[in-house]
PDB file of C-alpha atoms and ligand atoms in Angstrom:
ATOM      1  CA  MET A 715    -114.894  31.259  26.159  1.00 55.00           C
ATOM      2  CA  SER A 716    -111.415  32.640  26.841  1.00 69.00           C
ATOM      3  CA  GLY A 717    -109.031  30.755  29.147  1.00 76.00           C
ATOM      4  CA  PRO A 718    -106.653  32.228  31.752  1.00 79.00           C
ATOM      5  CA  GLN A 719    -104.506  35.153  30.609  1.00 81.00           C
ATOM      6  CA  PRO A 720    -100.880  34.149  29.950  1.00 85.00           C
ATOM      7  CA  VAL A 721     -98.389  35.055  32.695  1.00 90.00           C
ATOM      8  CA  ASP A 722     -95.876  37.780  31.809  1.00 95.00           C
ATOM      9  CA  TRP A 723     -92.773  35.870  32.923  1.00 96.00           C
ATOM     10  CA  ASP A 724     -90.332  38.582  31.847  1.00 96.00           C
ATOM     11  CA  GLU A 725     -92.131  40.968  34.191  1.00 96.00           C
ATOM     12  CA  ARG A 726     -92.083  38.439  37.043  1.00 96.00           C
ATOM     13  CA  HIS A 727     -88.378  37.648  36.644  1.00 96.00           C
ATOM     14  CA  ARG A 728     -87.102  41.209  36.120  1.00 96.00           C
ATOM     15  CA  GLY A 729     -84.755  42.341  38.898  1.00 95.00           C
ATOM     16  CA  GLN A 730     -85.408  39.307  41.113  1.00 95.00           C
ATOM     17  CA  PRO A 731     -82.674  37.112  42.653  1.00 95.00           C
ATOM     18  CA  PRO A 732     -82.429  33.425  41.632  1.00 95.00           C
ATOM     19  CA  GLY A 733     -83.743  32.102  44.964  1.00 94.00           C
ATOM     20  CA  GLU A 734     -82.930  28.868  46.773  1.00 94.00           C
ATOM     21  CA  ALA A 735     -82.814  25.524  44.965  1.00 96.00           C
ATOM     22  CA  GLU A 736     -85.823  23.239  45.196  1.00 95.00           C
ATOM     23  CA  PRO A 737     -85.366  21.283  48.473  1.00 93.00           C
ATOM     24  CA  PHE A 738     -86.091  17.932  46.763  1.00 95.00           C
ATOM     25  CA  LEU A 739     -83.418  18.608  44.148  1.00 97.00           C
ATOM     26  CA  ALA A 740     -80.948  19.756  46.811  1.00 96.00           C
ATOM     27  CA  ALA A 741     -81.500  16.452  48.630  1.00 95.00           C
ATOM     28  CA  MET A 742     -80.772  14.462  45.443  1.00 96.00           C
ATOM     29  CA  LEU A 743     -77.598  16.280  44.311  1.00 96.00           C
ATOM     30  CA  ALA A 744     -75.249  13.719  45.838  1.00 94.00           C
ATOM     31  CA  ARG A 745     -76.450  11.015  43.423  1.00 90.00           C
ATOM     32  CA  LEU A 746     -75.764  13.060  40.289  1.00 94.00           C
ATOM     33  CA  PRO A 747     -72.660  12.411  38.155  1.00 92.00           C
ATOM     34  CA  ARG A 748     -69.992  15.139  38.566  1.00 92.00           C
ATOM     35  CA  GLY A 749     -69.005  16.485  35.180  1.00 94.00           C
ATOM     36  CA  GLY A 750     -72.179  15.163  33.559  1.00 96.00           C
ATOM     37  CA  VAL A 751     -74.425  17.241  31.306  1.00 98.00           C
ATOM     38  CA  ALA A 752     -77.721  18.449  32.779  1.00 98.00           C
ATOM     39  CA  LEU A 753     -80.732  20.139  31.213  1.00 98.00           C
ATOM     40  CA  ASP A 754     -82.884  22.438  33.357  1.00 98.00           C
ATOM     41  CA  ILE A 755     -86.326  22.711  31.741  1.00 98.00           C
ATOM     42  CA  ALA A 756     -88.125  26.082  32.103  1.00 98.00           C
ATOM     43  CA  ALA A 757     -85.241  27.121  34.341  1.00 98.00           C
ATOM     44  CA  GLY A 758     -86.586  30.513  35.402  1.00 98.00           C
ATOM     45  CA  ARG A 759     -83.858  32.586  37.081  1.00 98.00           C
ATOM     46  CA  GLY A 760     -81.780  29.449  37.477  1.00 98.00           C
ATOM     47  CA  ARG A 761     -82.030  28.523  41.164  1.00 98.00           C
ATOM     48  CA  ASN A 762     -81.869  24.817  40.228  1.00 98.00           C
ATOM     49  CA  ALA A 763     -79.380  25.217  37.367  1.00 98.00           C
ATOM     50  CA  LEU A 764     -77.043  26.996  39.799  1.00 98.00           C
ATOM     51  CA  ALA A 765     -77.299  24.148  42.310  1.00 98.00           C
ATOM     52  CA  LEU A 766     -76.554  21.601  39.542  1.00 98.00           C
ATOM     53  CA  ALA A 767     -73.522  23.566  38.359  1.00 98.00           C
ATOM     54  CA  ARG A 768     -72.238  23.973  41.921  1.00 97.00           C
ATOM     55  CA  ALA A 769     -72.527  20.190  42.236  1.00 97.00           C
ATOM     56  CA  GLY A 770     -70.090  19.857  39.324  1.00 96.00           C
ATOM     57  CA  MET A 771     -72.431  19.477  36.368  1.00 97.00           C
ATOM     58  CA  ARG A 772     -72.356  21.296  33.041  1.00 98.00           C
ATOM     59  CA  VAL A 773     -75.829  22.737  32.664  1.00 98.00           C
ATOM     60  CA  VAL A 774     -78.021  23.839  29.770  1.00 98.00           C
ATOM     61  CA  ALA A 775     -80.813  26.072  31.119  1.00 98.00           C
ATOM     62  CA  VAL A 776     -83.820  26.613  28.824  1.00 98.00           C
ATOM     63  CA  ASP A 777     -86.603  29.141  29.311  1.00 98.00           C
ATOM     64  CA  ARG A 778     -88.780  31.269  27.059  1.00 98.00           C
ATOM     65  CA  SER A 779     -88.205  34.357  29.214  1.00 98.00           C
ATOM     66  CA  LYS A 780     -85.342  36.549  28.025  1.00 98.00           C
ATOM     67  CA  GLU A 781     -85.219  38.256  31.440  1.00 98.00           C
ATOM     68  CA  ALA A 782     -84.810  34.896  33.150  1.00 98.00           C
ATOM     69  CA  MET A 783     -82.019  33.789  30.837  1.00 98.00           C
ATOM     70  CA  ARG A 784     -80.307  37.172  31.145  1.00 98.00           C
ATOM     71  CA  SER A 785     -80.332  36.755  34.925  1.00 98.00           C
ATOM     72  CA  VAL A 786     -78.946  33.194  34.677  1.00 98.00           C
ATOM     73  CA  ALA A 787     -76.166  34.342  32.333  1.00 98.00           C
ATOM     74  CA  ALA A 788     -75.156  37.168  34.689  1.00 97.00           C
ATOM     75  CA  THR A 789     -75.127  34.956  37.802  1.00 97.00           C
ATOM     76  CA  ALA A 790     -73.208  32.167  36.040  1.00 97.00           C
ATOM     77  CA  ARG A 791     -70.611  34.623  34.743  1.00 98.00           C
ATOM     78  CA  THR A 792     -70.054  36.194  38.160  1.00 97.00           C
ATOM     79  CA  ALA A 793     -69.861  32.818  39.917  1.00 96.00           C
ATOM     80  CA  ARG A 794     -67.822  31.248  37.046  1.00 97.00           C
ATOM     81  CA  LEU A 795     -70.238  28.361  36.708  1.00 98.00           C
ATOM     82  CA  ALA A 796     -70.687  26.125  33.638  1.00 98.00           C
ATOM     83  CA  ILE A 797     -74.222  27.116  32.659  1.00 98.00           C
ATOM     84  CA  TRP A 798     -75.414  27.774  29.105  1.00 98.00           C
ATOM     85  CA  PRO A 799     -78.700  29.730  29.103  1.00 98.00           C
ATOM     86  CA  MET A 800     -80.959  29.304  26.050  1.00 98.00           C
ATOM     87  CA  VAL A 801     -84.037  31.342  25.222  1.00 98.00           C
ATOM     88  CA  ALA A 802     -86.443  28.859  23.627  1.00 98.00           C
ATOM     89  CA  ASN A 803     -90.100  27.931  23.558  1.00 98.00           C
ATOM     90  CA  LEU A 804     -90.503  24.386  24.883  1.00 98.00           C
ATOM     91  CA  ASP A 805     -93.710  23.982  22.858  1.00 97.00           C
ATOM     92  CA  SER A 806     -91.467  23.449  19.831  1.00 95.00           C
ATOM     93  CA  PHE A 807     -88.090  22.501  21.250  1.00 95.00           C
ATOM     94  CA  HIS A 808     -86.052  19.677  19.762  1.00 95.00           C
ATOM     95  CA  LEU A 809     -84.361  17.456  22.325  1.00 97.00           C
ATOM     96  CA  LYS A 810     -81.593  15.357  20.840  1.00 97.00           C
ATOM     97  CA  ASP A 811     -81.756  11.655  21.736  1.00 97.00           C
ATOM     98  CA  GLU A 812     -79.393  10.364  24.434  1.00 98.00           C
ATOM     99  CA  SER A 813     -77.720  13.707  25.125  1.00 98.00           C
ATOM    100  CA  PHE A 814     -78.239  14.378  28.854  1.00 98.00           C
ATOM    101  CA  ASP A 815     -77.121  12.679  32.060  1.00 98.00           C
ATOM    102  CA  VAL A 816     -79.707  14.588  34.068  1.00 98.00           C
ATOM    103  CA  ILE A 817     -82.937  16.395  33.173  1.00 98.00           C
ATOM    104  CA  VAL A 818     -84.559  18.610  35.792  1.00 98.00           C
ATOM    105  CA  ASN A 819     -88.183  19.717  35.425  1.00 98.00           C
ATOM    106  CA  ILE A 820     -89.421  21.711  38.407  1.00 98.00           C
ATOM    107  CA  ASN A 821     -92.545  23.866  38.742  1.00 96.00           C
ATOM    108  CA  PHE A 822     -93.370  23.596  35.059  1.00 97.00           C
ATOM    109  CA  LEU A 823     -95.756  21.038  33.601  1.00 97.00           C
ATOM    110  CA  ASP A 824     -96.003  20.147  29.945  1.00 98.00           C
ATOM    111  CA  ARG A 825     -97.092  16.527  29.867  1.00 98.00           C
ATOM    112  CA  ALA A 826     -96.149  16.164  26.184  1.00 98.00           C
ATOM    113  CA  LEU A 827     -92.471  16.685  27.034  1.00 98.00           C
ATOM    114  CA  PHE A 828     -92.081  13.535  29.154  1.00 98.00           C
ATOM    115  CA  PRO A 829     -91.651  11.047  26.266  1.00 98.00           C
ATOM    116  CA  LYS A 830     -89.017  13.432  24.883  1.00 98.00           C
ATOM    117  CA  PHE A 831     -87.242  13.448  28.263  1.00 98.00           C
ATOM    118  CA  VAL A 832     -87.088   9.644  28.213  1.00 98.00           C
ATOM    119  CA  ARG A 833     -85.446   9.643  24.786  1.00 98.00           C
ATOM    120  CA  ALA A 834     -83.123  12.582  25.559  1.00 98.00           C
ATOM    121  CA  LEU A 835     -81.617  10.860  28.610  1.00 98.00           C
ATOM    122  CA  ARG A 836     -78.438   8.883  28.125  1.00 98.00           C
ATOM    123  CA  PRO A 837     -78.676   5.252  29.283  1.00 97.00           C
ATOM    124  CA  GLY A 838     -78.367   5.426  33.082  1.00 97.00           C
ATOM    125  CA  GLY A 839     -79.421   9.101  33.045  1.00 97.00           C
ATOM    126  CA  ILE A 840     -81.794  10.603  35.603  1.00 98.00           C
ATOM    127  CA  LEU A 841     -84.989  12.653  35.407  1.00 98.00           C
ATOM    128  CA  ILE A 842     -85.768  14.770  38.473  1.00 98.00           C
ATOM    129  CA  ALA A 843     -89.268  16.239  38.344  1.00 98.00           C
ATOM    130  CA  ALA A 844     -91.386  18.018  40.931  1.00 97.00           C
ATOM    131  CA  THR A 845     -94.423  20.268  40.910  1.00 97.00           C
ATOM    132  CA  PHE A 846     -97.758  20.968  42.592  1.00 95.00           C
ATOM    133  CA  LEU A 847    -100.580  18.497  43.072  1.00 96.00           C
ATOM    134  CA  VAL A 848    -104.301  19.158  42.566  1.00 96.00           C
ATOM    135  CA  ASP A 849    -104.661  19.424  46.362  1.00 95.00           C
ATOM    136  CA  GLN A 850    -102.649  22.671  46.228  1.00 94.00           C
ATOM    137  CA  ALA A 851    -105.700  24.414  44.755  1.00 93.00           C
ATOM    138  CA  ALA A 852    -107.252  24.484  48.246  1.00 91.00           C
ATOM    139  CA  ILE A 853    -104.241  26.400  49.656  1.00 90.00           C
ATOM    140  CA  ASN A 854    -103.411  28.605  46.721  1.00 86.00           C
ATOM    141  CA  PRO A 855    -105.844  28.814  43.776  1.00 83.00           C
ATOM    142  CA  PRO A 856    -103.793  28.110  40.646  1.00 80.00           C
ATOM    143  CA  HIS A 857    -103.418  30.457  37.714  1.00 83.00           C
ATOM    144  CA  ASP A 858    -104.384  27.524  35.510  1.00 89.00           C
ATOM    145  CA  PRO A 859    -105.540  24.197  37.036  1.00 90.00           C
ATOM    146  CA  ARG A 860    -104.169  22.275  34.040  1.00 93.00           C
ATOM    147  CA  PHE A 861    -100.706  22.819  35.500  1.00 94.00           C
ATOM    148  CA  LEU A 862    -101.503  20.783  38.625  1.00 97.00           C
ATOM    149  CA  LEU A 863    -100.695  17.070  38.774  1.00 97.00           C
ATOM    150  CA  GLY A 864    -103.294  14.445  39.581  1.00 97.00           C
ATOM    151  CA  HIS A 865    -102.524  11.781  42.172  1.00 97.00           C
ATOM    152  CA  GLY A 866    -100.123   9.216  40.723  1.00 98.00           C
ATOM    153  CA  GLU A 867     -99.828  11.202  37.508  1.00 98.00           C
ATOM    154  CA  LEU A 868     -96.115  12.015  37.790  1.00 98.00           C
ATOM    155  CA  ARG A 869     -95.371   8.325  38.323  1.00 98.00           C
ATOM    156  CA  ALA A 870     -97.289   7.500  35.133  1.00 98.00           C
ATOM    157  CA  LEU A 871     -95.492  10.252  33.200  1.00 98.00           C
ATOM    158  CA  ALA A 872     -92.169   8.501  33.921  1.00 98.00           C
ATOM    159  CA  GLY A 873     -93.183   5.885  31.331  1.00 97.00           C
ATOM    160  CA  GLU A 874     -90.454   3.304  30.914  1.00 97.00           C
ATOM    161  CA  LEU A 875     -88.050   5.002  33.353  1.00 98.00           C
ATOM    162  CA  GLU A 876     -87.256   3.190  36.583  1.00 98.00           C
ATOM    163  CA  ILE A 877     -88.528   5.145  39.576  1.00 98.00           C
ATOM    164  CA  GLU A 878     -85.935   5.518  42.351  1.00 97.00           C
ATOM    165  CA  GLU A 879     -87.749   8.049  44.569  1.00 97.00           C
ATOM    166  CA  TYR A 880     -91.374   9.075  44.560  1.00 98.00           C
ATOM    167  CA  ARG A 881     -93.100  11.399  47.016  1.00 97.00           C
ATOM    168  CA  GLU A 882     -96.603  12.826  47.003  1.00 97.00           C
ATOM    169  CA  GLY A 883     -98.203  14.996  49.650  1.00 95.00           C
ATOM    170  CA  LEU A 884     -97.704  17.973  51.913  1.00 93.00           C
ATOM    171  CA  THR A 885     -94.100  19.098  51.956  1.00 90.00           C
ATOM    172  CA  ALA A 886     -91.990  22.205  52.630  1.00 73.00           C
ATOM    173  CA  SER A 887     -91.639  24.333  49.513  1.00 63.00           C
ATOM    174  CA  LEU A 888     -92.457  27.883  48.442  1.00 59.00           C
ATOM    175  CA  GLY A 889     -90.016  29.527  50.820  1.00 68.00           C
ATOM    176  CA  GLY A 890     -90.713  27.053  53.621  1.00 71.00           C
ATOM    177  CA  GLN A 891     -94.518  27.234  53.259  1.00 81.00           C
ATOM    178  CA  PRO A 892     -96.166  23.798  53.170  1.00 89.00           C
ATOM    179  CA  ALA A 893     -97.390  22.784  49.735  1.00 93.00           C
ATOM    180  CA  PHE A 894     -98.940  19.715  48.132  1.00 95.00           C
ATOM    181  CA  ARG A 895     -96.380  18.386  45.687  1.00 96.00           C
ATOM    182  CA  ALA A 896     -95.276  15.326  43.780  1.00 98.00           C
ATOM    183  CA  SER A 897     -91.536  14.732  43.373  1.00 98.00           C
ATOM    184  CA  MET A 898     -89.708  11.996  41.531  1.00 98.00           C
ATOM    185  CA  VAL A 899     -86.289  10.668  40.606  1.00 98.00           C
ATOM    186  CA  ALA A 900     -86.497   8.227  37.686  1.00 98.00           C
ATOM    187  CA  ARG A 901     -83.662   6.595  35.761  1.00 98.00           C
ATOM    188  CA  ARG A 902     -83.329   5.357  32.209  1.00 98.00           C
ATOM    189  CA  ARG A 903     -82.100   1.789  32.226  1.00 95.00           C
ATOM    190  CA  LYS A 904     -78.602   1.120  30.958  1.00 92.00           C
ATOM    191  CA  SER A 905     -78.746  -0.667  27.605  1.00 76.00           C
ATOM    192  CA  ALA A 906     -78.627  -4.452  27.830  1.00 56.00           C
TER     193      ALA A 906
HETATM  194  C1  LIG B2089     -92.864  28.763  37.827  1.00 86.28           C
HETATM  195  S1  LIG B2089     -91.475  29.172  36.793  1.00 86.28           S
HETATM  196  C2  LIG B2089     -90.387  27.848  37.276  1.00 86.28           C
HETATM  197  C3  LIG B2089     -88.955  28.205  37.107  1.00 86.28           C
HETATM  198  C4  LIG B2089     -87.968  27.149  37.617  1.00 86.28           C
HETATM  199  N1  LIG B2089     -88.161  25.839  37.027  1.00 86.28           N
HETATM  200  C5  LIG B2089     -88.004  27.051  39.114  1.00 86.28           C
HETATM  201  O1  LIG B2089     -88.377  25.991  39.644  1.00 86.28           O
HETATM  202  O2  LIG B2089     -87.650  28.047  39.758  1.00 86.28           O
HETATM  203  C6  LIG B2089     -92.035  28.635  35.198  1.00 86.28           C
HETATM  204  C7  LIG B2089     -91.077  29.033  34.058  1.00 86.28           C
HETATM  205  O3  LIG B2089     -91.562  28.432  32.854  1.00 86.28           O
HETATM  206  C8  LIG B2089     -91.226  29.280  31.782  1.00 86.28           C
HETATM  207  N2  LIG B2089     -92.060  28.902  30.650  1.00 86.28           N
HETATM  208  C9  LIG B2089     -93.426  28.918  30.588  1.00 86.28           C
HETATM  209  N3  LIG B2089     -93.834  28.455  29.391  1.00 86.28           N
HETATM  210  C10 LIG B2089     -92.707  28.133  28.686  1.00 86.28           C
HETATM  211  C11 LIG B2089     -92.465  27.612  27.386  1.00 86.28           C
HETATM  212  N4  LIG B2089     -93.483  27.305  26.563  1.00 86.28           N
HETATM  213  N5  LIG B2089     -91.202  27.421  26.987  1.00 86.28           N
HETATM  214  C12 LIG B2089     -90.167  27.729  27.802  1.00 86.28           C
HETATM  215  N6  LIG B2089     -90.325  28.215  29.050  1.00 86.28           N
HETATM  216  C13 LIG B2089     -91.580  28.424  29.483  1.00 86.28           C
HETATM  217  C14 LIG B2089     -91.480  30.669  32.319  1.00 86.28           C
HETATM  218  O4  LIG B2089     -90.793  31.652  31.597  1.00 86.28           O
HETATM  219  C15 LIG B2089     -90.997  30.511  33.772  1.00 86.28           C
HETATM  220  O5  LIG B2089     -89.676  30.961  33.910  1.00 86.28           O
END
């Protein structure tokens, strides 16, 4: 039996503006270290990478879509923001240990990446993650239900990180439309 057809992300991203930052991320920007190094996972057209850079961070934005990374590069150049776009497939992406102050993972779910996030954070570094919950299927049938989080699942994916904020339920997202989401800020402990 064949599964869902893959999404053509280049086609979806072509000619589109970056869009507004994720509201949960926007609310957490004040706690991020200015001048720190951030990684935006599956960054798309860079709405969140742009917000991180405007908040004073140096940002690496990774996405498999060339169109998305082209758009990020153009916006960053025009706005003179410190963003380095990288075209890469996260299925086989090496994350160097202890190299990021912040990792942002929004609207993209690859459960296998979370242990890598933990190791790639510097001591004291922060993971900000948010995406849709299983309940969202009733509002908007998903392209692939494997990309929806179960209840409490994001909390469990944090592993040994210390959770500082955790929200699950109906919230404003998707251009102000209510959506069922889980959102989390989790920190790697400073070494003893
Ligand atoms: C729903 S978009 C989210 C974009 C962005 N995080 C945001 O919140 O606006 C999902 C992104 O994941 C990217 N993507 C999907 N599979 C990927 C993979 N294996 N490696 C890298 N990027 C991938 C797509 O190209 C797309 O830009």
